[in-house]
mmCIF file of C-alpha atoms in Angstrom:
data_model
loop_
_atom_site.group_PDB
_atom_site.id
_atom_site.type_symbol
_atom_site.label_atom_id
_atom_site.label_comp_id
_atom_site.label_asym_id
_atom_site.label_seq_id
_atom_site.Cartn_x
_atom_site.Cartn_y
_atom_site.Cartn_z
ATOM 1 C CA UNK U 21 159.671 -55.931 -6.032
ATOM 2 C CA UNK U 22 160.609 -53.323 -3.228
ATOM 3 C CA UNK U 23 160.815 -49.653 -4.751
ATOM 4 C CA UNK U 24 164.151 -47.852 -3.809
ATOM 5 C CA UNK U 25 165.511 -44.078 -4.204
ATOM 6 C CA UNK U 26 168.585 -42.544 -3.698
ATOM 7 C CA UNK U 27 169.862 -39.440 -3.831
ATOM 8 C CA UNK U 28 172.675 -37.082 -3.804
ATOM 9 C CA UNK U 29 174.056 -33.627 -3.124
ATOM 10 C CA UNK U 30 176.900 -33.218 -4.831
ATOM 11 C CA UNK U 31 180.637 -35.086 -3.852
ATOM 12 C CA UNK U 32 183.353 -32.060 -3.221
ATOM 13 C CA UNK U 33 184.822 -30.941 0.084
ATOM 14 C CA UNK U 34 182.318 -29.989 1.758
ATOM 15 C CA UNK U 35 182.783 -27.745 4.443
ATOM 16 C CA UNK U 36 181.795 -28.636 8.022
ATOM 17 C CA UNK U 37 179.430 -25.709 8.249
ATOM 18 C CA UNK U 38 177.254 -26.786 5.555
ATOM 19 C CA UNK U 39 177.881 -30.846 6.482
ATOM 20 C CA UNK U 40 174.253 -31.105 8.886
ATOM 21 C CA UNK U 41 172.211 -29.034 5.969
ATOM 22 C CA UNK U 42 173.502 -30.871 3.424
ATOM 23 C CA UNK U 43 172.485 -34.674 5.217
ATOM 24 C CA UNK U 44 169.495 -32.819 6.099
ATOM 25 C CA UNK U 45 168.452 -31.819 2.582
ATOM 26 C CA UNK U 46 169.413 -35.289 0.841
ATOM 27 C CA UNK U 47 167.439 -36.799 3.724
ATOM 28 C CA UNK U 48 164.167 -34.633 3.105
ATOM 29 C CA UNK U 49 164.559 -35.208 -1.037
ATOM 30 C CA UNK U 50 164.793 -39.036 -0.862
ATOM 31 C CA UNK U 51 161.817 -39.136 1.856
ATOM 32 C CA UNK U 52 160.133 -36.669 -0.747
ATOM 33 C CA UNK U 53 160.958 -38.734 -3.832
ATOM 34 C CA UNK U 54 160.261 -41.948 -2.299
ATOM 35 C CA UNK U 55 156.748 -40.676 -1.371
ATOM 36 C CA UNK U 56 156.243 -40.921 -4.670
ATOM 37 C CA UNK U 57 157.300 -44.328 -5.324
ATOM 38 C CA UNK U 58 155.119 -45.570 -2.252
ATOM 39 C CA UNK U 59 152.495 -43.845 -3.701
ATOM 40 C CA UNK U 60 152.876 -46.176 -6.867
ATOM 41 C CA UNK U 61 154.458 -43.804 -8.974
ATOM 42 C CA UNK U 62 156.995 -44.164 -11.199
ATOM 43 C CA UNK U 63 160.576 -44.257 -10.902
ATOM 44 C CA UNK U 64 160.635 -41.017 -13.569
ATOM 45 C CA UNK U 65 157.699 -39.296 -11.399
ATOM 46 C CA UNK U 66 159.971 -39.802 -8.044
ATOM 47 C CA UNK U 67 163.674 -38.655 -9.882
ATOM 48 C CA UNK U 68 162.007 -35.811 -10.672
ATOM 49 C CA UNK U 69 160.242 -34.916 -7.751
ATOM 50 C CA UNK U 70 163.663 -35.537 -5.620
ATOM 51 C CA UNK U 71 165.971 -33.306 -7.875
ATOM 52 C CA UNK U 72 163.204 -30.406 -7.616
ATOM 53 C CA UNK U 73 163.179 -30.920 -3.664
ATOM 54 C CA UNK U 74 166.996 -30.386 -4.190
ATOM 55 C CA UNK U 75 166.930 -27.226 -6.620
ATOM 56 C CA UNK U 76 164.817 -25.781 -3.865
ATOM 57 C CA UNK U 77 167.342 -25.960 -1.261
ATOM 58 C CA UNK U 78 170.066 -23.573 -1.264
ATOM 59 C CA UNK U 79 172.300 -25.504 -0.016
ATOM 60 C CA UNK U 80 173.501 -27.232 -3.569
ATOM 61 C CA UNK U 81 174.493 -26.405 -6.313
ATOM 62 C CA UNK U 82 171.564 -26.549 -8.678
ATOM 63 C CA UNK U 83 168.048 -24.645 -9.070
ATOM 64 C CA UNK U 84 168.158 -21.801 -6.213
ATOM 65 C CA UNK U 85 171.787 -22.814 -4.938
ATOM 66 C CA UNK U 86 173.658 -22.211 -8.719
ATOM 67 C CA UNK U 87 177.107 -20.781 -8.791
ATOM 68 C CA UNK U 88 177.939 -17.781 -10.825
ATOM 69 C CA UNK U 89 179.931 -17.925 -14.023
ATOM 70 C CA UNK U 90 182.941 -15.430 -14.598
ATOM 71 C CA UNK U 91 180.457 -13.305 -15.763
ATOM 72 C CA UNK U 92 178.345 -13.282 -12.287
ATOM 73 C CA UNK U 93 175.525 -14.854 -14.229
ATOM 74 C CA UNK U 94 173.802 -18.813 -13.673
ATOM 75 C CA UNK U 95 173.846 -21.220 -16.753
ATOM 76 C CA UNK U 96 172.689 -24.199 -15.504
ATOM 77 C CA UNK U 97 172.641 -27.653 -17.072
ATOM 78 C CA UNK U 98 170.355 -30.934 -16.209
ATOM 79 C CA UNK U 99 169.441 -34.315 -17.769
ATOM 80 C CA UNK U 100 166.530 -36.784 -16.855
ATOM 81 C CA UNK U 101 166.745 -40.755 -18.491
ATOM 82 C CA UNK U 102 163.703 -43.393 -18.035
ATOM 83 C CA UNK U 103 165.319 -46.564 -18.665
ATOM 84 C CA UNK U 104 162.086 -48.434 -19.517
ATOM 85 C CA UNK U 105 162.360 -46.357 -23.096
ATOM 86 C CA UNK U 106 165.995 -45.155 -23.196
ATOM 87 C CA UNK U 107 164.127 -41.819 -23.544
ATOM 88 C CA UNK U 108 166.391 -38.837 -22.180
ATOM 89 C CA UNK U 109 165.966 -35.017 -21.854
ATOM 90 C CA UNK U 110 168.460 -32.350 -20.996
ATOM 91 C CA UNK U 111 168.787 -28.508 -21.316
ATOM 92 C CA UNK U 112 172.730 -26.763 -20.750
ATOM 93 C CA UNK U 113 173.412 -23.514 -20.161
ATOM 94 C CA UNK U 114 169.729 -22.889 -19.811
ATOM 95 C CA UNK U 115 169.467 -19.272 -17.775
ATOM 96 C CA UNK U 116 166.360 -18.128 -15.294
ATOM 97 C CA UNK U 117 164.661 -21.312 -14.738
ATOM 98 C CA UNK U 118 163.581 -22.310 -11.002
ATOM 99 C CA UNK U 119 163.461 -26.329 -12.263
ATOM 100 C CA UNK U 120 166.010 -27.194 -14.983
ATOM 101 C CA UNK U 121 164.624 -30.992 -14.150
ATOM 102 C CA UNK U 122 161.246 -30.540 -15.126
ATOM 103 C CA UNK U 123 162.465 -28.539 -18.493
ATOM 104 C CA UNK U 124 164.533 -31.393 -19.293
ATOM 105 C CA UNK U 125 162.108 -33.703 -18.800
ATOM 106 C CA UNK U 126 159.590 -31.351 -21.216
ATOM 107 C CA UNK U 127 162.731 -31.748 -23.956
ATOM 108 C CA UNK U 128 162.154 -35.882 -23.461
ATOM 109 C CA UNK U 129 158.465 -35.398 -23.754
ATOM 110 C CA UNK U 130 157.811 -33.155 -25.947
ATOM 111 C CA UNK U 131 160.689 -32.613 -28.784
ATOM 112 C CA UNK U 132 162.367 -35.605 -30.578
ATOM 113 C CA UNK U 133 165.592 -34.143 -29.423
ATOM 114 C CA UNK U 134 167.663 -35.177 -26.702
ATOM 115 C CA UNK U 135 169.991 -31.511 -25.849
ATOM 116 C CA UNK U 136 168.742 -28.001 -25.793
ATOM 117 C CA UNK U 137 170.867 -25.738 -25.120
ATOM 118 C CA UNK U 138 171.255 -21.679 -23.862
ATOM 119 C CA UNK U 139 169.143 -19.785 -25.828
ATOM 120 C CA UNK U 140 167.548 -22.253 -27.250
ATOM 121 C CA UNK U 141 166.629 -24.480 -24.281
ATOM 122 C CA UNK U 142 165.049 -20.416 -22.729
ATOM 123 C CA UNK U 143 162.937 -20.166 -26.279
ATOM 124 C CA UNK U 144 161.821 -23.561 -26.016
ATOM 125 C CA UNK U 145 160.757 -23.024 -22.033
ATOM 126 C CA UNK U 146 158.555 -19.829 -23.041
ATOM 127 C CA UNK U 147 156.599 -22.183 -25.937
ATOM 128 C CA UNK U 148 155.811 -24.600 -22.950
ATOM 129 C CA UNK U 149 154.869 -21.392 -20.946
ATOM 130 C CA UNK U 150 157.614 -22.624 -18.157
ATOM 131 C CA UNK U 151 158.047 -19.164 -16.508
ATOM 132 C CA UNK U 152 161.294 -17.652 -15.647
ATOM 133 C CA UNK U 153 162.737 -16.225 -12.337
ATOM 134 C CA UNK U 154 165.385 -13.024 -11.408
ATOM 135 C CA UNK U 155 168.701 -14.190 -11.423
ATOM 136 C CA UNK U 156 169.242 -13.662 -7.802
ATOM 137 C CA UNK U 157 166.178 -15.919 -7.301
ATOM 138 C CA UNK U 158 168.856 -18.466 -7.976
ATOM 139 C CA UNK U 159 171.724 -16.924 -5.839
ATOM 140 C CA UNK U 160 172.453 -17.061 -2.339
ATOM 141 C CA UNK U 161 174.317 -14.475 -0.456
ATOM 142 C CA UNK U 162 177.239 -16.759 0.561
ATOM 143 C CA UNK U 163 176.973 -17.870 -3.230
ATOM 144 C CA UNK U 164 177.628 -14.063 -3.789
ATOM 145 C CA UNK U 165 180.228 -13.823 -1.352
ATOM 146 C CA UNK U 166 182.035 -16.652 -1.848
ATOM 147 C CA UNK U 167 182.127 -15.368 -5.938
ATOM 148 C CA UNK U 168 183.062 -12.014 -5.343
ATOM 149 C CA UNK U 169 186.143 -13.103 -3.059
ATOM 150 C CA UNK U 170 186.941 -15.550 -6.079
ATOM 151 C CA UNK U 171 187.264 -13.062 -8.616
ATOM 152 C CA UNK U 172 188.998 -10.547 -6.277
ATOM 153 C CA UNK U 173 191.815 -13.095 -5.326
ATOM 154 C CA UNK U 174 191.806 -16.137 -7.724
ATOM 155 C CA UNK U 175 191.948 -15.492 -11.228
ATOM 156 C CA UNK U 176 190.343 -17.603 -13.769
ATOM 157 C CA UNK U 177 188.312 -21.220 -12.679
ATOM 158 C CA UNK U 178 189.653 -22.905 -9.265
ATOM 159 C CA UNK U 179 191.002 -26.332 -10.492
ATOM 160 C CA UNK U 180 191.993 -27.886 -7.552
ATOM 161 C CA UNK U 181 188.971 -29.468 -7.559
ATOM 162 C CA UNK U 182 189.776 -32.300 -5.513
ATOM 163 C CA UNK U 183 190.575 -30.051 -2.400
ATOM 164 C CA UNK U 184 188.559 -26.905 -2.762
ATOM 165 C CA UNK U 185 186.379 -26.535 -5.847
ATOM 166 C CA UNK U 186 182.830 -27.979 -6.064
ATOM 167 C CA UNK U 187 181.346 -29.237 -9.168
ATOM 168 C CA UNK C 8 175.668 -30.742 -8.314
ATOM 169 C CA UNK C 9 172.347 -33.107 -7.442
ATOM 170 C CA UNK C 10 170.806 -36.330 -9.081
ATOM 171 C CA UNK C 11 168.806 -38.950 -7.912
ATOM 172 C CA UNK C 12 168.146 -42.599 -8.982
ATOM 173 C CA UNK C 13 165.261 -45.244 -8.728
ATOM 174 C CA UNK C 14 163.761 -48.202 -9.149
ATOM 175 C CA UNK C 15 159.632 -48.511 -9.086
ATOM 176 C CA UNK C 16 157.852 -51.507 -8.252
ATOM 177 C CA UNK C 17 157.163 -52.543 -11.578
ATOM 178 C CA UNK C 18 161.034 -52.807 -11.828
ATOM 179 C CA UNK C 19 161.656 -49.635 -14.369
ATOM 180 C CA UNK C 20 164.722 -47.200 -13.516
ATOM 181 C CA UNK C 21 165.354 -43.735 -13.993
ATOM 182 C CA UNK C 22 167.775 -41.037 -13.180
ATOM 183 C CA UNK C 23 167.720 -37.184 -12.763
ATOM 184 C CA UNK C 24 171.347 -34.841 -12.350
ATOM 185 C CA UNK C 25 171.429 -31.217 -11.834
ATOM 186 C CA UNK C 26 173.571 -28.435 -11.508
ATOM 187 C CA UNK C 27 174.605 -24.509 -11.523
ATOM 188 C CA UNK C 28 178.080 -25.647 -12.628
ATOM 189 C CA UNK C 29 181.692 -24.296 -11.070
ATOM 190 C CA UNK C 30 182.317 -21.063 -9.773
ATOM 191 C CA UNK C 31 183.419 -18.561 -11.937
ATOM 192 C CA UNK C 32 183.638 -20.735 -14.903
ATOM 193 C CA UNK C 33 183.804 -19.792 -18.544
ATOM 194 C CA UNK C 34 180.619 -18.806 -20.089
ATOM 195 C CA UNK C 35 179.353 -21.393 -22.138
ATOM 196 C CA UNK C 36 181.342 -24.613 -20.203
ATOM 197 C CA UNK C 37 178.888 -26.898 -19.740
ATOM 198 C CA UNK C 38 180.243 -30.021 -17.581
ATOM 199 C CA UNK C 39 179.345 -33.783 -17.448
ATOM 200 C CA UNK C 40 175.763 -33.259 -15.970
ATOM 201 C CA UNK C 41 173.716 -32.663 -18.738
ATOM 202 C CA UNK C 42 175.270 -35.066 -21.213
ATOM 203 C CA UNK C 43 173.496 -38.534 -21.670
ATOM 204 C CA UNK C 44 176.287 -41.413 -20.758
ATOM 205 C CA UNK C 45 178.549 -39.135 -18.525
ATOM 206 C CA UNK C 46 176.016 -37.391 -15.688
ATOM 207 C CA UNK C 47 173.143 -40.043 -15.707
ATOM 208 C CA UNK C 48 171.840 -42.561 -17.728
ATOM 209 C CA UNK C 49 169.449 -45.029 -17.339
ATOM 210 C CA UNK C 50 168.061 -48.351 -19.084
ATOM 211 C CA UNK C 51 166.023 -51.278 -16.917
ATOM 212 C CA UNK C 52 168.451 -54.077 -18.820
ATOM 213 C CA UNK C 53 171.354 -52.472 -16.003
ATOM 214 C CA UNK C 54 170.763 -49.824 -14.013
ATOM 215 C CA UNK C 55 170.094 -46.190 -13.332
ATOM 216 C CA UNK C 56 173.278 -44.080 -12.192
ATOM 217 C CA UNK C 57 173.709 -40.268 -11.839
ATOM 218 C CA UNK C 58 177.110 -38.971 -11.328
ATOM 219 C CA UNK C 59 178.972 -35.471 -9.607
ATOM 220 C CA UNK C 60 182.553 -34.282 -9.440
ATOM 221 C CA UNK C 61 184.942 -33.316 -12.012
ATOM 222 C CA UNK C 62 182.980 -32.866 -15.400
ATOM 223 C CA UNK C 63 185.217 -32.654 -17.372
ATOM 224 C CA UNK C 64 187.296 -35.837 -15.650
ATOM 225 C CA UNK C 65 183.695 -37.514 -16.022
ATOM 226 C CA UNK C 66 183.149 -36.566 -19.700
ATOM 227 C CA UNK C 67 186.381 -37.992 -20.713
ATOM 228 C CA UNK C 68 185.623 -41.410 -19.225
ATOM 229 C CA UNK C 69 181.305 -41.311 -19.817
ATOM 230 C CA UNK C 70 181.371 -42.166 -15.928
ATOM 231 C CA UNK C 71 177.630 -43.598 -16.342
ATOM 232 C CA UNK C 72 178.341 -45.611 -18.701
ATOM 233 C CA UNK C 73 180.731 -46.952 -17.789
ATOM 234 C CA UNK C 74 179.448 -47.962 -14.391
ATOM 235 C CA UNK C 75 176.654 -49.670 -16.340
ATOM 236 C CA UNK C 76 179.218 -51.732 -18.436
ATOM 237 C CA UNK C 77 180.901 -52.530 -14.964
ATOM 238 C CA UNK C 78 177.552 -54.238 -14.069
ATOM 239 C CA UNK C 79 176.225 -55.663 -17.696
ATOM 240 C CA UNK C 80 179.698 -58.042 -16.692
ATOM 241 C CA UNK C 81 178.394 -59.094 -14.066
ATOM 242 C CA UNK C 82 179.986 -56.647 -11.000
ATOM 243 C CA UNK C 83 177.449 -55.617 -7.959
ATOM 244 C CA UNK C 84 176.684 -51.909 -8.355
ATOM 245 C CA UNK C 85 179.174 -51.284 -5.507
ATOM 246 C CA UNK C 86 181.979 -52.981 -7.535
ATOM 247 C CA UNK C 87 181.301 -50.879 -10.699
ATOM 248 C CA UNK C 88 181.287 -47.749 -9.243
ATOM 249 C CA UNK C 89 184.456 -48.320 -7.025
ATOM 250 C CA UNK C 90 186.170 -50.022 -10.405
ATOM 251 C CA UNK C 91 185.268 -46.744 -12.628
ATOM 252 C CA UNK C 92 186.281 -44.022 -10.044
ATOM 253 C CA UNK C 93 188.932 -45.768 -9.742
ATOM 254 C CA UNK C 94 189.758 -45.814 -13.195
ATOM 255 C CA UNK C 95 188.482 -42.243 -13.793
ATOM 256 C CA UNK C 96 191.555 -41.273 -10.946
ATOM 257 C CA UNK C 97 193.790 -43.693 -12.307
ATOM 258 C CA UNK C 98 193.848 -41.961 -15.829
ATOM 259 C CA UNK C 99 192.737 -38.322 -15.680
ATOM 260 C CA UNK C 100 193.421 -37.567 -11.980
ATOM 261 C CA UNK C 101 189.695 -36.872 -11.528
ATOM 262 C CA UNK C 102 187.244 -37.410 -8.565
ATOM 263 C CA UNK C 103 183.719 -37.593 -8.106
ATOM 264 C CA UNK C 104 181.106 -39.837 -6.933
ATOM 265 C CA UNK C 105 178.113 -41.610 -8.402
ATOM 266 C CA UNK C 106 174.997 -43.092 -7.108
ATOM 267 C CA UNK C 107 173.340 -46.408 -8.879
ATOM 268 C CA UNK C 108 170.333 -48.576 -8.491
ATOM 269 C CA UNK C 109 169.931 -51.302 -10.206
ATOM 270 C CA UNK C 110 166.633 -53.226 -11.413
ATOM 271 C CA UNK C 111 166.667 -55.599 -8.997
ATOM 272 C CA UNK C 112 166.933 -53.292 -6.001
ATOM 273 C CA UNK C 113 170.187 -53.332 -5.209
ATOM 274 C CA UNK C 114 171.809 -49.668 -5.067
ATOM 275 C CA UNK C 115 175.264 -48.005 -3.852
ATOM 276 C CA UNK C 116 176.763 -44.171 -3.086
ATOM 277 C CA UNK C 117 180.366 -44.280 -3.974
ATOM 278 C CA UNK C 118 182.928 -41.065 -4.189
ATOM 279 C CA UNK C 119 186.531 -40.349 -3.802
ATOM 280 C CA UNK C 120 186.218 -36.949 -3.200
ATOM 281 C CA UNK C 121 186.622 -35.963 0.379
ATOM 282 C CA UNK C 122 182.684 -36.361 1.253
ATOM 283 C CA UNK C 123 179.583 -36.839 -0.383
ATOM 284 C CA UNK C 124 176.181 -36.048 0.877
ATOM 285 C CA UNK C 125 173.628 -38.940 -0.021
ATOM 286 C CA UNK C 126 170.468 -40.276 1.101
ATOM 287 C CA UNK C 127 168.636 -43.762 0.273
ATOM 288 C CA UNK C 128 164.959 -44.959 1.068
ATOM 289 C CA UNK C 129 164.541 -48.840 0.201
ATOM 290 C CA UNK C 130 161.197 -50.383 1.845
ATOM 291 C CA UNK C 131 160.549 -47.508 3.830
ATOM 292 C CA UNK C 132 163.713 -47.272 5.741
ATOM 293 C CA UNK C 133 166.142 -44.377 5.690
ATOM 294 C CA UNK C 134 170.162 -44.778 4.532
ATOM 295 C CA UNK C 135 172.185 -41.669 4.552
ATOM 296 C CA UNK C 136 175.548 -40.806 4.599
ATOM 297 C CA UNK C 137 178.460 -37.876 4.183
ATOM 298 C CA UNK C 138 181.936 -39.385 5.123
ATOM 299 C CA UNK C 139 183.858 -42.174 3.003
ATOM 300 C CA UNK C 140 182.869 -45.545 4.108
ATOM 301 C CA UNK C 141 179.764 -44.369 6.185
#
């Protein structure tokens, strides 16, 4: 049986000037994930280990690449599944945390519940001892930019997803 | 948003999806990611799929799931997802994209969105992608 991975960074319009880092940082997160399978680990193991390659990159949306809410803060949401058990994990609105992946998968191993959400999902990540991380440990400058011009000239949430919003 | 999916050697699959949500959103609007059925799910009788776009176009049609119905009748995972965007555009007028494995090995990156940035390794060789039909 031949182990596979995929991965992805996100499906919006992408603009050319972060096209090459985005191929680049799928590319690195499968090869990292994948190492895992190789390695005969499992398929949870290597989801895992991809989507944290991917909340350390910048470039997307997740982990250290979040978007800010109307309120300029990060509430960021994650789920992890292993289909061997139909076990599943998943934190929303969870603030501070460097690896929203590895707290969901925490919630899968280690409540009976399947959703923990904002405050919650933060109280629950302090009983594990999961440590937190500044805000703008999370933020990038363009993220910044890019916000601040948003809320200068576009009130309320861009809808027009299709052509310039990401999800 | 980010996700991943995959298939080990003993044949199990799993999924991952991630996300710091849209821009300047509501406080408190959580999206399709973190809800089971609609950003990932996952069960070695079908498949493993993780989904991004529209959340709340993807919420109202449990994209995942649906994919995984797609292929429990018998549709390659290439069919399902391009049958359930499809659909998803068809009745809500939403776009996205969704990446699936399935326990055999097969797997597919599908979106209708205007790219995608995706990346496969199956027995050690590379697959990656960013424009429609790449």
């Amino acid at each position: 049986m031949s182990a596979v991975l995929v991965v992805h960074g996100g499906a919006w319009a992408i603009p050319n000037d972060l096209a090459q880092a985005s191929v680049e940082g799928v590319k690195a997160a499968a090869c990292g994930g994948f190492a895992v399978l190789k390695a005969g680990g499992s398929a949870l193991d290597a989801v895992e280990a991809a989507v944290m390659g991917l909340e350390d990159n910048g470039v997307f949306n997740a982990g250290h690449g979040a978007a800010l809410n109307t309120d300029g803060e990060v509430e960021l949401d994650s789920i992890i599944m292993d289909g061997r058990t139909l076990g599943c994990g998943a934190v929303s609105s969870v603030k501070n945390i460097a690896h929203p992946v590895s707290l969901a998968r925490a919630v899968m191993e280690k409540t009976s519940h399947v959703m923990l959400t904002d405050r919650g999902a933060n109280l629950f990540a302090e009983s594990i001892g999961v440590a937190t991380v500044p805000t703008e440990a999370l933020v990038t400058e363009l993220e910044r930019t890019e916000w601040k011009k948003n809320k200068t000239y576009m009130a309320g949430v861009v809808e027009d997803f299709n052509a310039q919003a990401h999800d | 948003t980010v996700g991943a999916v995959a298939v080990d050697r003993a044949g199990n699959v799993a999924c991952a999806t991630s996300t710091g949500g849209i821009r300047n959103k509501m406080v408190g609007r959580v999206g399709d990611s973190p809800v089971i059925g609609c950003g990932g799910y996952a069960d070695n009788l079908s498949g493993a799929v993780s989904c991004t776009g529209h959340g709340e176009s993807i919420l109202k049609v449990t994209l995942a799931r649906l994919i995984l119905s797609h292929i429990e009748q018998g549709k390659s995972v290439a069919e399902a997802s391009q049958l359930a965007l499809q659909y998803m555009g068809d009745r809500v007028k939403g776009a996205g994209g969704a990446i699936v494995v399935s326990p055999s090995g097969q797997w597919s990156a599908t979106f209708t969105t205007e790219r995608m940035a995706w990346a496969a390794v199956e027995d050690g060789v590379l697959w990656y992608g960013l424009e429609p039909n790449e």
